[in-house]
Coordinates of C-alpha atoms in Angstrom, one line a residue:
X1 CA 0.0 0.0 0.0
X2 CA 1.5 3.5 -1.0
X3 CA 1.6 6.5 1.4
X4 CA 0.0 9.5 1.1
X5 CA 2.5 12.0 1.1
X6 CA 1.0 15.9 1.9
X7 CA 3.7 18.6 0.4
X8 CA 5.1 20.8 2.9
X9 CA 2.9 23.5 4.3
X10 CA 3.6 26.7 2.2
X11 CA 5.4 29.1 4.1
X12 CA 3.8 31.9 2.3
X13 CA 0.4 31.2 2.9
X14 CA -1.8 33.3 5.6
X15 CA -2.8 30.3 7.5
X16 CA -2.5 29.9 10.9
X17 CA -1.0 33.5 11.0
X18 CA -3.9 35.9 10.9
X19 CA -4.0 38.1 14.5
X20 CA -6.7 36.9 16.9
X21 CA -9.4 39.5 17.3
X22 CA -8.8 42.4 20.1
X23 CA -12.0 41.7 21.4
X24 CA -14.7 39.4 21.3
X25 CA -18.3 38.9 22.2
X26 CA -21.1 36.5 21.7
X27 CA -23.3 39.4 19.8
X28 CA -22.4 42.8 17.8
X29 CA -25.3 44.9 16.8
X30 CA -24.5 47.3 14.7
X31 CA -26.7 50.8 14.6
X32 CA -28.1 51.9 18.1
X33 CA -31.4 53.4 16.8
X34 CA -35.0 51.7 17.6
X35 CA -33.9 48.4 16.2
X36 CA -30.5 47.8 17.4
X37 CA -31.3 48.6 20.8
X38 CA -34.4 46.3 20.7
X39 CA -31.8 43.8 19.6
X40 CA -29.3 44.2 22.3
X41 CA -32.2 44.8 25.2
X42 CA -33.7 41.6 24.3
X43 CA -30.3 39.5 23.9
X44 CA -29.0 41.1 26.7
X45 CA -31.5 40.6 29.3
X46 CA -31.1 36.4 27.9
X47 CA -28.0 36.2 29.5
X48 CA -25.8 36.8 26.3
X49 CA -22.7 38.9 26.4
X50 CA -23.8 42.1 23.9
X51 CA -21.6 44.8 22.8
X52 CA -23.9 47.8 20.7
X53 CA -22.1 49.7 18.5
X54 CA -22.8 53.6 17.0
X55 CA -21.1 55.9 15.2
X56 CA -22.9 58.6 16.4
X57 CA -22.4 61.0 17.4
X58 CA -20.1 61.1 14.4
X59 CA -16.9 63.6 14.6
X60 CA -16.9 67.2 13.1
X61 CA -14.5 66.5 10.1
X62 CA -17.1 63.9 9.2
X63 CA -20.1 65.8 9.6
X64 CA -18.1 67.9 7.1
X65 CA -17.2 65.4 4.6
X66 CA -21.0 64.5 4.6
X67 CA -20.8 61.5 6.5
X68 CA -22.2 59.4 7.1
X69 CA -25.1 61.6 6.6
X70 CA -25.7 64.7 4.0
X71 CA -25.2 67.6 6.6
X72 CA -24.7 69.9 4.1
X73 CA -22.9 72.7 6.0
X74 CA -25.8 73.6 8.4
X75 CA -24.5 71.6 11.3
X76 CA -23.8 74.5 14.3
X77 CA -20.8 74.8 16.5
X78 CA -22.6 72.8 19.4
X79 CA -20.7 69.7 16.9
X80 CA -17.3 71.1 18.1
X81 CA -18.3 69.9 21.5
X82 CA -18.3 66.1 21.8
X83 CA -19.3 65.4 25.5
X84 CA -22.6 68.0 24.7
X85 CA -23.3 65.7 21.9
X86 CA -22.8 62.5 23.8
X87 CA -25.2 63.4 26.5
X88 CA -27.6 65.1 23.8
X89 CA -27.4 61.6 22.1
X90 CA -28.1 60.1 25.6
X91 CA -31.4 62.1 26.0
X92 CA -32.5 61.3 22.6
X93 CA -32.7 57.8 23.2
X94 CA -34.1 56.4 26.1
X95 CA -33.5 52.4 24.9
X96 CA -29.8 53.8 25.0
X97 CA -30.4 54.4 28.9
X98 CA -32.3 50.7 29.5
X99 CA -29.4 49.2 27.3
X100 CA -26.9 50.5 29.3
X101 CA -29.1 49.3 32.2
X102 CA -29.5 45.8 30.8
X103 CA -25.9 45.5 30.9
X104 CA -25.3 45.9 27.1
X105 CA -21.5 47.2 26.5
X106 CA -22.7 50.3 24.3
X107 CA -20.0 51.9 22.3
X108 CA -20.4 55.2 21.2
X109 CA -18.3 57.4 18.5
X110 CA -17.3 54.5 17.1
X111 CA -17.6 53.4 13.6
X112 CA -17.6 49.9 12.0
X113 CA -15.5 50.4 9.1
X114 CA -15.9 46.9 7.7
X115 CA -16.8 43.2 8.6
X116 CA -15.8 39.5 7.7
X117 CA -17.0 36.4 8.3
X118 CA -15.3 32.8 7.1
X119 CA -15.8 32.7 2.9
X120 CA -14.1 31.9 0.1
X121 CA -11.1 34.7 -0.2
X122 CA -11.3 35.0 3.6
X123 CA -11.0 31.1 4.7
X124 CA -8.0 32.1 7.0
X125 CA -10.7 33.7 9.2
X126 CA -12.0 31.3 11.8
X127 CA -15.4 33.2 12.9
X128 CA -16.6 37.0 12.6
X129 CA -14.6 40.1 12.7
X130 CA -15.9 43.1 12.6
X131 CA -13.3 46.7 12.1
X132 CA -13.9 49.3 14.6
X133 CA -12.3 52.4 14.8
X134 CA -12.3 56.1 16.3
X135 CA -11.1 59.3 15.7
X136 CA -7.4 57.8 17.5
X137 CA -7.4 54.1 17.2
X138 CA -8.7 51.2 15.1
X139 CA -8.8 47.8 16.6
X140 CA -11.0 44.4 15.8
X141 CA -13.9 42.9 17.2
X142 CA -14.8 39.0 17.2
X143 CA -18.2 37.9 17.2
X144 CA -20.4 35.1 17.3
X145 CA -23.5 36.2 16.0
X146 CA -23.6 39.6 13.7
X147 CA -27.1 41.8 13.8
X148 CA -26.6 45.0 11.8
X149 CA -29.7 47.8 12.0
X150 CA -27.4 50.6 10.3
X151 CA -30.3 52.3 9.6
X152 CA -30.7 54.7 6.3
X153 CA -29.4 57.4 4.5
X154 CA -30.1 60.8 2.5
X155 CA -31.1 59.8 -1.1
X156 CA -29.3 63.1 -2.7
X157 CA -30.3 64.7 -6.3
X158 CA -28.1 67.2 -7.6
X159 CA -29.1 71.0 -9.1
X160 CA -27.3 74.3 -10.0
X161 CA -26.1 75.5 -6.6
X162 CA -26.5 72.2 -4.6
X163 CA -22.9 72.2 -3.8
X164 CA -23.1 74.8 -1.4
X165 CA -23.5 75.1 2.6
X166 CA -27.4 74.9 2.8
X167 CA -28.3 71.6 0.8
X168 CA -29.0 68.9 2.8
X169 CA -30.8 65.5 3.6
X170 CA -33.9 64.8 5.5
X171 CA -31.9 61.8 7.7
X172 CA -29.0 64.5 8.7
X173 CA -31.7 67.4 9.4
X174 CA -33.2 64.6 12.3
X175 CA -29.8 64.0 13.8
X176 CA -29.3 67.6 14.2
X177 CA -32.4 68.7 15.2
X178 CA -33.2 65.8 17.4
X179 CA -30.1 64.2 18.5
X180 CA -27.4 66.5 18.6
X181 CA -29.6 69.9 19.0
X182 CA -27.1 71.4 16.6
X183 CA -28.9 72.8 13.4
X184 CA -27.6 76.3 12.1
X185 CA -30.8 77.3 10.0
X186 CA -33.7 79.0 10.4
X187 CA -36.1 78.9 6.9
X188 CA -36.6 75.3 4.5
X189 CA -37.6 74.3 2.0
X190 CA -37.8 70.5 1.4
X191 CA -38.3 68.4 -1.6
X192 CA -40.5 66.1 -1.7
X193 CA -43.9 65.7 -0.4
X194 CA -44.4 61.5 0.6
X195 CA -44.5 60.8 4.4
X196 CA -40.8 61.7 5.1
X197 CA -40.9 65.2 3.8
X198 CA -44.5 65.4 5.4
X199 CA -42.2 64.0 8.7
X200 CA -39.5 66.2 8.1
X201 CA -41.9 69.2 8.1
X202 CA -43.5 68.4 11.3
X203 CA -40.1 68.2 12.8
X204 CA -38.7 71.3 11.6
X205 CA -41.9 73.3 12.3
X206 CA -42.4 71.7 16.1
X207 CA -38.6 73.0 16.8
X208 CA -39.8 76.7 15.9
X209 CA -37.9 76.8 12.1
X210 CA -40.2 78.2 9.5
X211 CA -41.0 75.6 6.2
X212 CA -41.3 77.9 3.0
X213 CA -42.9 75.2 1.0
X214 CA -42.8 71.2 -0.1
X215 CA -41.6 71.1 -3.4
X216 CA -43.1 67.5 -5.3
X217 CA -42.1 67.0 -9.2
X218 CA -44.9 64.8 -10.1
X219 CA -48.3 66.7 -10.8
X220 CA -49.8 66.1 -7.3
X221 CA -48.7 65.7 -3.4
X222 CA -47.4 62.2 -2.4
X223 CA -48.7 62.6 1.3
X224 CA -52.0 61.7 2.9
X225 CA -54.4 64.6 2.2
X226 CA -54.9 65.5 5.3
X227 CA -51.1 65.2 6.5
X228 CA -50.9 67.3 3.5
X229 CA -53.9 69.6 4.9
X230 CA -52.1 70.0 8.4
X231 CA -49.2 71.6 7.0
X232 CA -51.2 74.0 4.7
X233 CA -53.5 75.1 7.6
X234 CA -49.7 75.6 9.5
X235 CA -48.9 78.0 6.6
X236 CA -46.5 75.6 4.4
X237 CA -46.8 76.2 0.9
X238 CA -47.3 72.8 -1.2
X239 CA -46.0 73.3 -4.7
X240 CA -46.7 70.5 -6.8
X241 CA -45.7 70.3 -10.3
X242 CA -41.8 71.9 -10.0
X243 CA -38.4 70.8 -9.2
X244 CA -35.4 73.2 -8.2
X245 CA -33.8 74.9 -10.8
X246 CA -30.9 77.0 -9.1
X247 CA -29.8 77.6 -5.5
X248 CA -28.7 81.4 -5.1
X249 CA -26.1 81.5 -2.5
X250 CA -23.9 83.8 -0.4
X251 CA -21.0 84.3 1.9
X252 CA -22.9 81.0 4.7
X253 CA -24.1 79.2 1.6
X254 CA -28.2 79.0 0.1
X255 CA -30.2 82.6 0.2
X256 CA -33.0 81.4 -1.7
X257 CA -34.2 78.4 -4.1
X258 CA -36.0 78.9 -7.5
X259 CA -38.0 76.7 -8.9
X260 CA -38.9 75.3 -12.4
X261 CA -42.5 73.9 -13.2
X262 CA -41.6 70.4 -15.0
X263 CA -44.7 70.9 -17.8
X264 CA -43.8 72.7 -21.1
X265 CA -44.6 76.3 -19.9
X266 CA -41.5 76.1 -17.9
X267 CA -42.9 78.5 -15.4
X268 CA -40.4 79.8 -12.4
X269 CA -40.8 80.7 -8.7
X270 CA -38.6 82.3 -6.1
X271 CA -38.5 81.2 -2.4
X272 CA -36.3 82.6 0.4
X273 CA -34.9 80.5 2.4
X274 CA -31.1 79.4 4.3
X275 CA -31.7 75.4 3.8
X276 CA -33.1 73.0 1.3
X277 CA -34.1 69.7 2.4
X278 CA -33.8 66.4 0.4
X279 CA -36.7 64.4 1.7
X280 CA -37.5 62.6 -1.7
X281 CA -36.1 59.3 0.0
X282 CA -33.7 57.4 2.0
X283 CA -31.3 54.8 0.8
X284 CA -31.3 51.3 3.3
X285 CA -27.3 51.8 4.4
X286 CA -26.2 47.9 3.1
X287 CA -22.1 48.9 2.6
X288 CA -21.6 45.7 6.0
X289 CA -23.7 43.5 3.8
X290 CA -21.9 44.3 0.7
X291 CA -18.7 43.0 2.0
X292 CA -19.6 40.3 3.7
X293 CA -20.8 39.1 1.0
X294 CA -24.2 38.7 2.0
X295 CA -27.1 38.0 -0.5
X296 CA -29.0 41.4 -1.8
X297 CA -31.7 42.3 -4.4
X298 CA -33.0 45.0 -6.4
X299 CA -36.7 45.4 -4.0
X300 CA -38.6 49.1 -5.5
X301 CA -41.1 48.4 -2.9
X302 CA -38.4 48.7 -0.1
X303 CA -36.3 51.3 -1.7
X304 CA -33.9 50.1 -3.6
X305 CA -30.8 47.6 -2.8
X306 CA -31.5 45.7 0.5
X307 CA -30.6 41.8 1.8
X308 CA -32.2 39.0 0.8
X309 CA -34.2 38.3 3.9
X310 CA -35.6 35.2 5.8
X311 CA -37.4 34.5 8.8
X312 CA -36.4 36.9 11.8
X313 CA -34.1 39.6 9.8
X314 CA -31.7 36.1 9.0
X315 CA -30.0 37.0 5.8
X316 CA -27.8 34.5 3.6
X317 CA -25.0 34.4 6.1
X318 CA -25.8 31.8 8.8
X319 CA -24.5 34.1 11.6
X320 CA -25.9 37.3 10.7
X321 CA -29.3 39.0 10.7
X322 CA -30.8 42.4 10.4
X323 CA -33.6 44.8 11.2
X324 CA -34.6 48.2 11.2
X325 CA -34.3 50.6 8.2
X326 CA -31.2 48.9 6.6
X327 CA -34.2 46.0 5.3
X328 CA -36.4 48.8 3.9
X329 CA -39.1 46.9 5.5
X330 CA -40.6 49.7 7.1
X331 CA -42.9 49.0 10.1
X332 CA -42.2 48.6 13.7
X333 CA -38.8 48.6 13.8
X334 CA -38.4 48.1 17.6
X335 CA -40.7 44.9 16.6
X336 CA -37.5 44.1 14.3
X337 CA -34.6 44.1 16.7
X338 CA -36.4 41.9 19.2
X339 CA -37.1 39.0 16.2
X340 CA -33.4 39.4 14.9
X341 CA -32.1 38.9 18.7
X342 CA -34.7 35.7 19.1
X343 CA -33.5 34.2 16.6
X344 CA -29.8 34.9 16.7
X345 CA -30.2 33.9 20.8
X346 CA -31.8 30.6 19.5
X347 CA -29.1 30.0 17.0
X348 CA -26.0 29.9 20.4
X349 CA -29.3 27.8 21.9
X350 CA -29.9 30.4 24.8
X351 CA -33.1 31.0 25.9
X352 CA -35.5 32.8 24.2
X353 CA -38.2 34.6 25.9
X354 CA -41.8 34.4 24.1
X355 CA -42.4 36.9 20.9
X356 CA -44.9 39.0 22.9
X357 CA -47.0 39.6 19.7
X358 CA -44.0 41.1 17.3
X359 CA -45.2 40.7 14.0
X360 CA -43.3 41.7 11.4
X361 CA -45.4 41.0 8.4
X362 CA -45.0 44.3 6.4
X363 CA -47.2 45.4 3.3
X364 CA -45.4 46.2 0.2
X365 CA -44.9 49.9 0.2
X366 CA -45.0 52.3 -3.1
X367 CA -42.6 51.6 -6.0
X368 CA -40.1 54.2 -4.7
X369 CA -37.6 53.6 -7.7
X370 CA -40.5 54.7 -10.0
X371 CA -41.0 57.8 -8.3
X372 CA -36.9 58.2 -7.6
X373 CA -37.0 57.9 -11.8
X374 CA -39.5 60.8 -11.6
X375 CA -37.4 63.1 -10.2
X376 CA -34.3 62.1 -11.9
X377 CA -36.4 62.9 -15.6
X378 CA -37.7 65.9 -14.4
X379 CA -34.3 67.3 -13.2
X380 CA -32.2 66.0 -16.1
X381 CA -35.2 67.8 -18.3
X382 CA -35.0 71.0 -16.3
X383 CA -31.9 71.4 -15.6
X384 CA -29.6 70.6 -18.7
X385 CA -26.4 68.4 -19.0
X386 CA -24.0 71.2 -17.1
X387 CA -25.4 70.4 -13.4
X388 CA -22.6 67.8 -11.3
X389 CA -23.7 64.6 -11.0
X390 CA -21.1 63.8 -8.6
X391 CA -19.9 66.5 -6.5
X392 CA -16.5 65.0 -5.2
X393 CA -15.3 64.3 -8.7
X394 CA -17.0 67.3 -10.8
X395 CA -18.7 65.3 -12.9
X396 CA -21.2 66.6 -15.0
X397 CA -24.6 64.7 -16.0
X398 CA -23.6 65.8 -19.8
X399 CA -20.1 64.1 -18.7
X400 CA -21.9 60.7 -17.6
X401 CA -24.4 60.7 -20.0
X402 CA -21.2 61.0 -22.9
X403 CA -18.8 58.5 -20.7
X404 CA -16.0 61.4 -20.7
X405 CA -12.7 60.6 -19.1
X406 CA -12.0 62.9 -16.0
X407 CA -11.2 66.4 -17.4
X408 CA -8.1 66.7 -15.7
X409 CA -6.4 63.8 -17.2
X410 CA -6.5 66.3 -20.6
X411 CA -6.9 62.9 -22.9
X412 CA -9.2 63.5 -26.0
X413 CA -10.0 60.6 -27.7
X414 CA -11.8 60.3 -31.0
X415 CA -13.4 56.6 -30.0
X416 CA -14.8 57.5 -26.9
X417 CA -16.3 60.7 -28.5
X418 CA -18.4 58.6 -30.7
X419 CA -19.4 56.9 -27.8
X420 CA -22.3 57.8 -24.7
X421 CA -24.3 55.7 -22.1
X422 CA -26.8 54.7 -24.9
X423 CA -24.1 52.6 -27.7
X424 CA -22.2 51.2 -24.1
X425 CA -26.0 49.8 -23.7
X426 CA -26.3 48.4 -26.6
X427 CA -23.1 46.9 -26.3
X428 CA -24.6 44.5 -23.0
X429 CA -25.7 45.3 -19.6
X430 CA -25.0 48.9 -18.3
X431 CA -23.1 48.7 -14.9
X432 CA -22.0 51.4 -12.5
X433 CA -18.7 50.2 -11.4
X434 CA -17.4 50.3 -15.1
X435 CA -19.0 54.1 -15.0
X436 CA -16.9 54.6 -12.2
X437 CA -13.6 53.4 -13.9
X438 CA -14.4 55.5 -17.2
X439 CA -15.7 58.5 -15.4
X440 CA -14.7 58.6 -11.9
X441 CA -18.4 59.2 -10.9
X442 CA -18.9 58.0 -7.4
X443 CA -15.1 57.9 -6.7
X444 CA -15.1 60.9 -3.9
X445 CA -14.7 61.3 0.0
X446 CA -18.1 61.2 0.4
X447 CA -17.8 57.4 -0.9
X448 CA -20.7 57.6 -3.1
X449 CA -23.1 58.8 -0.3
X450 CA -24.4 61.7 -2.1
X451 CA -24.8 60.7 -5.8
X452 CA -24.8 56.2 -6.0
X453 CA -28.3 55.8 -6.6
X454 CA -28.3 59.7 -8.9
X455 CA -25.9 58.7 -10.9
X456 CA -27.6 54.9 -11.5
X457 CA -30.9 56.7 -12.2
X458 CA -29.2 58.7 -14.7
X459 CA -27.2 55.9 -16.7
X460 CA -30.9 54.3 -16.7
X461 CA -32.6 57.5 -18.5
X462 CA -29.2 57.8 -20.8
X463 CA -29.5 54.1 -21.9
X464 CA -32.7 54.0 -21.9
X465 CA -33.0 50.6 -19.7
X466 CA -35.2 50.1 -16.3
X467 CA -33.7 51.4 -13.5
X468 CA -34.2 48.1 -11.8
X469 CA -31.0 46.5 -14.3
X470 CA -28.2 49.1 -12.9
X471 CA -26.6 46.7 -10.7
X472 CA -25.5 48.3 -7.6
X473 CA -21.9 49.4 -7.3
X474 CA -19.4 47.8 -4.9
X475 CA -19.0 48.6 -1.7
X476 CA -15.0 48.1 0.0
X477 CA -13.8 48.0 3.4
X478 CA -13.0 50.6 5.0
X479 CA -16.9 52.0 4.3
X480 CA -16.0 55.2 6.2
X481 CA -13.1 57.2 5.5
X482 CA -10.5 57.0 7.7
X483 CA -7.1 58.8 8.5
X484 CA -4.2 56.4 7.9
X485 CA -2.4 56.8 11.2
X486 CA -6.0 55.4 12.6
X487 CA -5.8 52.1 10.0
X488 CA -2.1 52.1 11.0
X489 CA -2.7 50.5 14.5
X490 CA -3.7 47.6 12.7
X491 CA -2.7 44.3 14.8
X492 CA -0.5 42.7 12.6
X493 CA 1.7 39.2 13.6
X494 CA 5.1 38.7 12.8
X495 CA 4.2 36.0 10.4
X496 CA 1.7 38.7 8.0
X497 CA 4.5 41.2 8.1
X498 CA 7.2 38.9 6.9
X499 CA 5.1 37.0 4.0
X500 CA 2.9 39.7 3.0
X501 CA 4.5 40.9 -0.2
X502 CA 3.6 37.5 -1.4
X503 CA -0.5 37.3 -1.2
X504 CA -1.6 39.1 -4.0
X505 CA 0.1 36.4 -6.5
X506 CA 1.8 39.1 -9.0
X507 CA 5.3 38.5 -10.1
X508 CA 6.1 42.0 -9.5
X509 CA 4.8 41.6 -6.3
X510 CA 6.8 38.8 -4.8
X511 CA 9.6 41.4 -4.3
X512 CA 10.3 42.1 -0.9
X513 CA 10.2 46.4 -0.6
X514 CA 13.6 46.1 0.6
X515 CA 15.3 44.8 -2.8
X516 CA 13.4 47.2 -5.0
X517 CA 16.0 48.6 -7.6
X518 CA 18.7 46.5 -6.1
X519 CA 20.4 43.8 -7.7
X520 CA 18.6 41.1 -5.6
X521 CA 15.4 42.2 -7.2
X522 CA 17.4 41.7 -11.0
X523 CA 18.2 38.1 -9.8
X524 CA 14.9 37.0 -8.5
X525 CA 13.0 38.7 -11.2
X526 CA 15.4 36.5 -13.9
X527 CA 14.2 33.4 -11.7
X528 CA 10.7 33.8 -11.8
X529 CA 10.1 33.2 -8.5
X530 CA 10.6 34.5 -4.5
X531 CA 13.7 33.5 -3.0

């Protein structure tokens, strides 16, 4: 009988060297709003060791990168004080109090920059990690179970003017007004009249700011009527019909807003005001479940990209699960957390207490994509082809509709002249990362945040296929930006630092850094291979 004989282990693999996790615990929830803190109440109070993690409240330099929210330059200086904002966040959020109370390790200020769990590319990893970081440090989590309720974002449309202090996003006008207390305007006007402008409004008026008007593009209000009524009874002008045109600005950013009725006439109308709202829609935040790797679909009904769902918030990863906004499931989302932590405390088999009559069957809501499309065709039609697309990068809708290299590489080029979004259609699917490559739309610090699902809605008009095709971009660890002395801290064993040039499996690569333009790099490169 012959032997088996297994070839030596290879010295260059990760295996077996991959730091252990700086911390661990049996559940991460991710996203302390209604959801997550019904998640880690309820798993907490079953005996399991919980650590709740938030990002808020977020640091000045990235409420003025626009993240993780669109702040849009009317956050006040009250931001520049972070123990104000941490006990302003504290007073906001009651569950926060009876988390803390419950025995939940809450971790505020600190933001998940990315998460892994054992897959093909990452087998090396033996369970969960998640990447934490703050303003000084980054350092790694280890988890058992994984329940992310990051909540939602600002769905962003660009106009003339909307790059200045002033424009903003419904989601970031509630965290200053009713977490951190810190907004620096006094007259809005928001876009949008469905339930979250009518929301906004309500906000906004019950915290003494005045509300010009709710701007809608289609030929009639979203709203309920009589939510609709309210507002016009509270002296808020509902103009139905237009979309902004221009933003006039000044020395602190928006003076005033004008608006352009979307029906031939083309009719105009001036409002004063210091802020302009963006309450068309929010965006289910899914960056985590991007790159873990976890299932997603295109769902109109729930607002766009979200997880592929089962029972309980579980999603396609055995040990992760979700609730709140980040499903788009709307609905109790309190109701949410406390299924996602049932069934993530019955998957360690702890106890589970009863479901106390949590349902979370949730009617399909309106097609928002149709009505996202809406505003896109009206704009585009309004506005012209001069009008950024994507801020960061200064690209142009004219610039994406004609895939134009980046202006400031300076590189005409006859072929890609005679070509636009429509012949790149023709020539197969239409997909936003190779927009990205070929344009550099999305590319920016904001990491996409204000113009993703724009610039999608825009290669759908230009190509003239459903918006429901544009598959969604990729989303990369880290998902918020972070300084490099923080990623620096990164634990790293003696075993990554001496192999690492190796991984990546490219010749060029092999080379250790120290024999770069030396004549050890000449002899290895004539051998093919590492020495």
């Amino acid at each position: 009988m012959s032997r088996l004989v297994l070839p030596a282990p290879d010295r260059h693999s990760i295996a077996g060297k991959v730091a252990e996790p700086d911390e661990r615990t049996q559940i991460a929830v991710v996203g302390a709003g209604p959801a997550g803190c019904a998640a880690a109440i309820t798993a907490a109070k079953a005996g399991a060791q919980v650590v709740l993690i938030d990002e808020n409240p977020v640091s000045p330099g990235l409420i003025g990168m626009d993240v993780p929210l669109h702040y849009g330059g009317r956050a006040g200086t009250a931001v520049q004080t972070p123990e104000r904002l941490v006990e302003r966040v504290l007073e906001a959020s009651p569950a926060l109090a009876e988390a803390f109370e419950a025995g939940v390790d809450v971790r505020l200020s600190t933001g998940v920059f990315g998460a892994w769990v054992n897959a093909p590319g990452f087998r090396a990893i033996a369970g969960g990690v998640l990447g934490l970081a703050d303003e000084t440090r980054s350092w790694t989590l280890g988890f058992e179970r994984l329940i992310l309720a990051t909540g939602a974002r600002d769905l962003n449309f660009t106009f003339d003017g909307s790059d200045q202090p002033g424009v903003m996003g419904a989601q970031a006008l509630h965290t200053l007004l009713a977490d951190y207390d810190a907004f620096a305007g006094r007259r809005l006007v928001i876009l949008g009249s469905g339930a979250l402008a009518v929301a906004t409004a309500e906000l906004a008026l019950a915290r003494g700011l005045e509300v010009a008007a709710l701007v809608e593009a289609r030929a009639a209000p979203q709203a309920d009527a009589d939510a609709i009524s309210a507002l016009e009874a509270r002296g808020v002008a509902i103009i139905a019909g237009y979309v902004p045109l221009a933003a006039e600005g000044g020395p602190d950013g928006v003076t005033g807003l004008t608006l352009v009725e979307t029906a031939a006439a083309g009719k105009r109308r001036h409002l004063a005001c210091d802020t302009v709202c963006l309450a068309i829609g929010a965006v289910p935040v899914i960056e985590l479940f991007d790159v873990l790797g976890a299932k997603r679909t295109m769902a109109p009904e729930r607002g766009g990209h979200v997880p592929v769902l089962g029972v309980d918030g579980a999603t396609s990863l055995a040990h992760v699960f979700a609730a709140g906004d980040c499903t788009g499931l709307g609905g109790d989302a309190a109701a949410q957390g406390r299924a996602a932590a049932r069934a993530a405390l019955a998957s360690l088999d702890l106890p589970v207490e009863a479901a106390g009559g949590d349902t979370l069957v949730v009617p399909a809501g309106p097609d928002a994509l149709a009505y996202q499309l809406d505003w896109a065709r009206a704009l585009l039609a309004t506005g012209g082809p001069d009008v950024l697309a994507c801020i960061c990068e200064d690209v142009t809708r004219g610039d994406l509709l004609a895939v134009s290299p980046p202006r400031y590489l300076g590189w005409p080029s006859n072929y890609m002249a005679a070509r636009n979004i429509a012949t790149l259609a023709e020539d197969g699917p239409l997909d936003q990362d190779q927009i990205k490559r070929l344009t550099r739309a999305c590319m920016g610090a904001c990491q996409a945040r204000r113009c993703r699902e724009q610039v999608a809605l825009i290669m759908a008009l230009g190509g003239g296929v459903p918006a429901t095709s544009i598959p969604l971009a990729g989303y990369r660890a880290p998902v918020r930006p972070l300084p490099l002395s923080v990623l620096a801290d990164g634990n790293e064993t003696p075993g990554m630092a001496q192999d690492w040039n190796v991984w990546f499996g490219i010749v060029t690569q092999w080379i250790s850094y120290d024999d770069i333009g030396t004549e050890r790099e000449d002899e290895q490169l004539r051998a093919g291979m590492p020495y």
